[in-house]
Amino acid sequence: AQSVSQHNHHVILSEAASLELGCNYSYGGTVNLFWYVQYPGQHLQLLLKYFSGDPLVKGIKGFEAEFIKSKFSFNLRKPSVQWSDTAEYFCAVNPTGGYNKLIFGAGTRLAVHP
Amino acid sequence: DAMVIQNPRYQVTQFGKPVTLSCSQTLNHNVMYWYQQKSSQAPKLLFHYYDKDFNNEADTPDNFQSRRPNTSFCFLDIRSPGLGDAAMYLCATSFDIGGEEKLFFGSGTQLSVL
């Protein structure tokens, strides 16, 4: 069955530290890849997405993610986090060719301390 | 302004007592989805409507039903809630059904079953 694994359930960082959140998926075909973010008390919203082309994609608020096909990975990065990045981050996969059925990872809770 | 609105934010019901969760959207999107998210787990798609066409996921229990009386509204009915149905229920919309579509989420309804 298709699945998405996020390596860390909780991450604690200080402001200005660099961030990398791991995401691996299991699916043999082509996929669309997403990172969604949920700030405290808010709804899930799209952070960035990859469909094709340049495997390094840039999203909002200085986030980027790199698709490495050989590793089935789509890790999220930010060179310098801010307190306002405190949120829960969800990696999601959508196998291409079918309807929109996002398969989510379990999420990573990021806490950034001032 | 909220575009996908879920009411209520918190819902408490009794074991076996039917409960309905509601979702409305101001985006005029064709597709509406219901996800179930249990504590510390990934959101899991229950079903979706593409216009009036209902699509149930294969592993969604029969206890869960949905109605979409018009474009703007969609309801999740749990006929006989069990303790295992306590979860956050997320409604989402997208303009179309393709795998590249961005999802717009509501803030969710947290369901407790006593």
Short mmCIF file of N, CA and C in Angstrom, two decimals, chain B residues 48-103:
data_model
loop_
_atom_site.label_atom_id
_atom_site.label_comp_id
_atom_site.label_asym_id
_atom_site.label_seq_id
_atom_site.Cartn_x
_atom_site.Cartn_y
_atom_site.Cartn_z
N HIS B 48 -15.10 11.57 -1.06
CA HIS B 48 -15.17 12.88 -1.66
C HIS B 48 -16.38 12.95 -2.60
N TYR B 49 -16.80 14.17 -2.86
CA TYR B 49 -17.83 14.46 -3.85
C TYR B 49 -17.18 15.24 -4.98
N TYR B 50 -17.43 14.77 -6.20
CA TYR B 50 -17.08 15.56 -7.37
C TYR B 50 -18.41 16.00 -7.97
N ASP B 51 -18.73 17.26 -7.79
CA ASP B 51 -20.09 17.74 -8.03
C ASP B 51 -21.03 16.88 -7.18
N LYS B 52 -21.96 16.18 -7.82
CA LYS B 52 -22.90 15.36 -7.06
C LYS B 52 -22.49 13.90 -6.99
N ASP B 53 -21.38 13.58 -7.62
CA ASP B 53 -20.92 12.19 -7.63
C ASP B 53 -20.16 11.88 -6.35
N PHE B 54 -20.65 10.87 -5.65
CA PHE B 54 -20.06 10.48 -4.38
C PHE B 54 -19.06 9.35 -4.60
N ASN B 55 -17.88 9.48 -3.98
CA ASN B 55 -16.84 8.47 -4.11
C ASN B 55 -16.34 8.07 -2.73
N ASN B 56 -16.62 6.84 -2.39
CA ASN B 56 -16.26 6.33 -1.08
C ASN B 56 -14.92 5.61 -1.16
N GLU B 57 -14.03 5.84 -0.19
CA GLU B 57 -12.80 5.06 -0.16
C GLU B 57 -13.15 3.63 0.27
N ALA B 58 -12.39 2.70 -0.23
CA ALA B 58 -12.71 1.28 -0.03
C ALA B 58 -12.73 0.90 1.45
N ASP B 59 -11.90 1.53 2.24
CA ASP B 59 -11.80 1.11 3.64
C ASP B 59 -12.56 2.03 4.58
N THR B 60 -13.42 2.87 4.05
CA THR B 60 -14.24 3.73 4.92
C THR B 60 -15.39 2.90 5.49
N PRO B 61 -15.53 2.88 6.82
CA PRO B 61 -16.60 2.06 7.42
C PRO B 61 -17.99 2.52 6.96
N ASP B 62 -18.90 1.58 6.92
CA ASP B 62 -20.28 1.87 6.51
C ASP B 62 -20.97 2.85 7.46
N ASN B 63 -20.45 2.94 8.65
CA ASN B 63 -20.98 3.84 9.68
C ASN B 63 -20.90 5.30 9.25
N PHE B 64 -20.05 5.59 8.29
CA PHE B 64 -19.83 6.95 7.83
C PHE B 64 -20.58 7.17 6.51
N GLN B 65 -21.35 8.25 6.49
CA GLN B 65 -22.09 8.61 5.30
C GLN B 65 -21.86 10.10 5.03
N SER B 66 -22.23 10.52 3.83
CA SER B 66 -22.06 11.93 3.51
C SER B 66 -23.20 12.40 2.62
N ARG B 67 -23.47 13.67 2.71
CA ARG B 67 -24.49 14.30 1.87
C ARG B 67 -23.94 15.62 1.34
N ARG B 68 -24.30 15.91 0.10
CA ARG B 68 -23.92 17.21 -0.47
C ARG B 68 -25.15 17.76 -1.16
N PRO B 69 -25.96 18.52 -0.44
CA PRO B 69 -27.22 19.00 -1.02
C PRO B 69 -27.04 20.06 -2.10
N ASN B 70 -25.93 20.77 -2.05
CA ASN B 70 -25.63 21.77 -3.08
C ASN B 70 -24.12 21.99 -3.13
N THR B 71 -23.68 22.87 -4.00
CA THR B 71 -22.24 23.08 -4.19
C THR B 71 -21.55 23.52 -2.91
N SER B 72 -22.26 24.32 -2.12
CA SER B 72 -21.62 24.98 -0.99
C SER B 72 -21.51 24.13 0.27
N PHE B 73 -22.39 23.17 0.42
CA PHE B 73 -22.46 22.45 1.69
C PHE B 73 -22.17 20.96 1.52
N CYS B 74 -21.54 20.42 2.55
CA CYS B 74 -21.33 18.98 2.59
C CYS B 74 -21.40 18.55 4.06
N PHE B 75 -22.04 17.41 4.29
CA PHE B 75 -22.23 16.92 5.66
C PHE B 75 -21.60 15.54 5.82
N LEU B 76 -21.10 15.31 7.01
CA LEU B 76 -20.60 13.99 7.38
C LEU B 76 -21.52 13.45 8.47
N ASP B 77 -22.14 12.32 8.19
CA ASP B 77 -23.03 11.67 9.15
C ASP B 77 -22.35 10.43 9.69
N ILE B 78 -22.31 10.34 11.01
CA ILE B 78 -21.82 9.12 11.65
C ILE B 78 -23.02 8.49 12.32
N ARG B 79 -23.44 7.34 11.81
CA ARG B 79 -24.73 6.78 12.22
C ARG B 79 -24.73 6.26 13.65
N SER B 80 -23.68 5.61 14.03
CA SER B 80 -23.60 5.05 15.38
C SER B 80 -22.15 5.16 15.86
N PRO B 81 -21.81 6.33 16.37
CA PRO B 81 -20.40 6.57 16.72
C PRO B 81 -19.91 5.61 17.79
N GLY B 82 -18.72 5.09 17.56
CA GLY B 82 -18.04 4.31 18.57
C GLY B 82 -16.87 5.09 19.15
N LEU B 83 -16.30 4.57 20.21
CA LEU B 83 -15.18 5.27 20.84
C LEU B 83 -14.03 5.47 19.87
N GLY B 84 -13.89 4.55 18.95
CA GLY B 84 -12.81 4.63 17.97
C GLY B 84 -13.02 5.69 16.90
N ASP B 85 -14.18 6.30 16.89
CA ASP B 85 -14.46 7.35 15.91
C ASP B 85 -14.09 8.74 16.42
N ALA B 86 -13.66 8.81 17.66
CA ALA B 86 -13.19 10.09 18.18
C ALA B 86 -11.96 10.53 17.40
N ALA B 87 -12.04 11.71 16.82
CA ALA B 87 -10.97 12.17 15.93
C ALA B 87 -11.25 13.61 15.52
N MET B 88 -10.29 14.17 14.82
CA MET B 88 -10.50 15.44 14.14
C MET B 88 -11.00 15.11 12.74
N TYR B 89 -12.07 15.77 12.32
CA TYR B 89 -12.61 15.57 10.98
C TYR B 89 -12.37 16.84 10.17
N LEU B 90 -11.67 16.67 9.07
CA LEU B 90 -11.28 17.79 8.23
C LEU B 90 -12.06 17.77 6.94
N CYS B 91 -12.60 18.90 6.60
CA CYS B 91 -13.24 19.09 5.30
C CYS B 91 -12.27 19.86 4.41
N ALA B 92 -12.24 19.51 3.16
CA ALA B 92 -11.37 20.21 2.21
C ALA B 92 -12.08 20.34 0.87
N THR B 93 -11.64 21.31 0.09
CA THR B 93 -12.20 21.49 -1.25
C THR B 93 -11.07 21.64 -2.26
N SER B 94 -11.39 21.38 -3.51
CA SER B 94 -10.49 21.73 -4.60
C SER B 94 -11.34 22.06 -5.81
N PHE B 95 -10.76 22.87 -6.71
CA PHE B 95 -11.53 23.28 -7.88
C PHE B 95 -11.86 22.08 -8.76
N ASP B 96 -10.86 21.24 -8.97
CA ASP B 96 -11.06 20.07 -9.82
C ASP B 96 -10.50 18.84 -9.13
N ILE B 97 -10.61 17.72 -9.79
CA ILE B 97 -10.32 16.44 -9.15
C ILE B 97 -8.92 15.93 -9.43
N GLY B 98 -8.19 16.60 -10.32
CA GLY B 98 -6.88 16.11 -10.72
C GLY B 98 -5.88 16.11 -9.58
N GLY B 99 -4.86 15.30 -9.73
CA GLY B 99 -3.88 15.11 -8.68
C GLY B 99 -2.99 16.30 -8.42
N GLU B 100 -3.05 17.30 -9.25
CA GLU B 100 -2.22 18.49 -9.05
C GLU B 100 -2.96 19.59 -8.33
N GLU B 101 -4.21 19.35 -8.04
CA GLU B 101 -5.03 20.40 -7.46
C GLU B 101 -4.63 20.67 -6.01
N LYS B 102 -4.61 21.93 -5.68
CA LYS B 102 -4.37 22.36 -4.30
C LYS B 102 -5.65 22.18 -3.50
N LEU B 103 -5.49 21.67 -2.30
CA LEU B 103 -6.63 21.52 -1.40
C LEU B 103 -6.73 22.70 -0.45
#
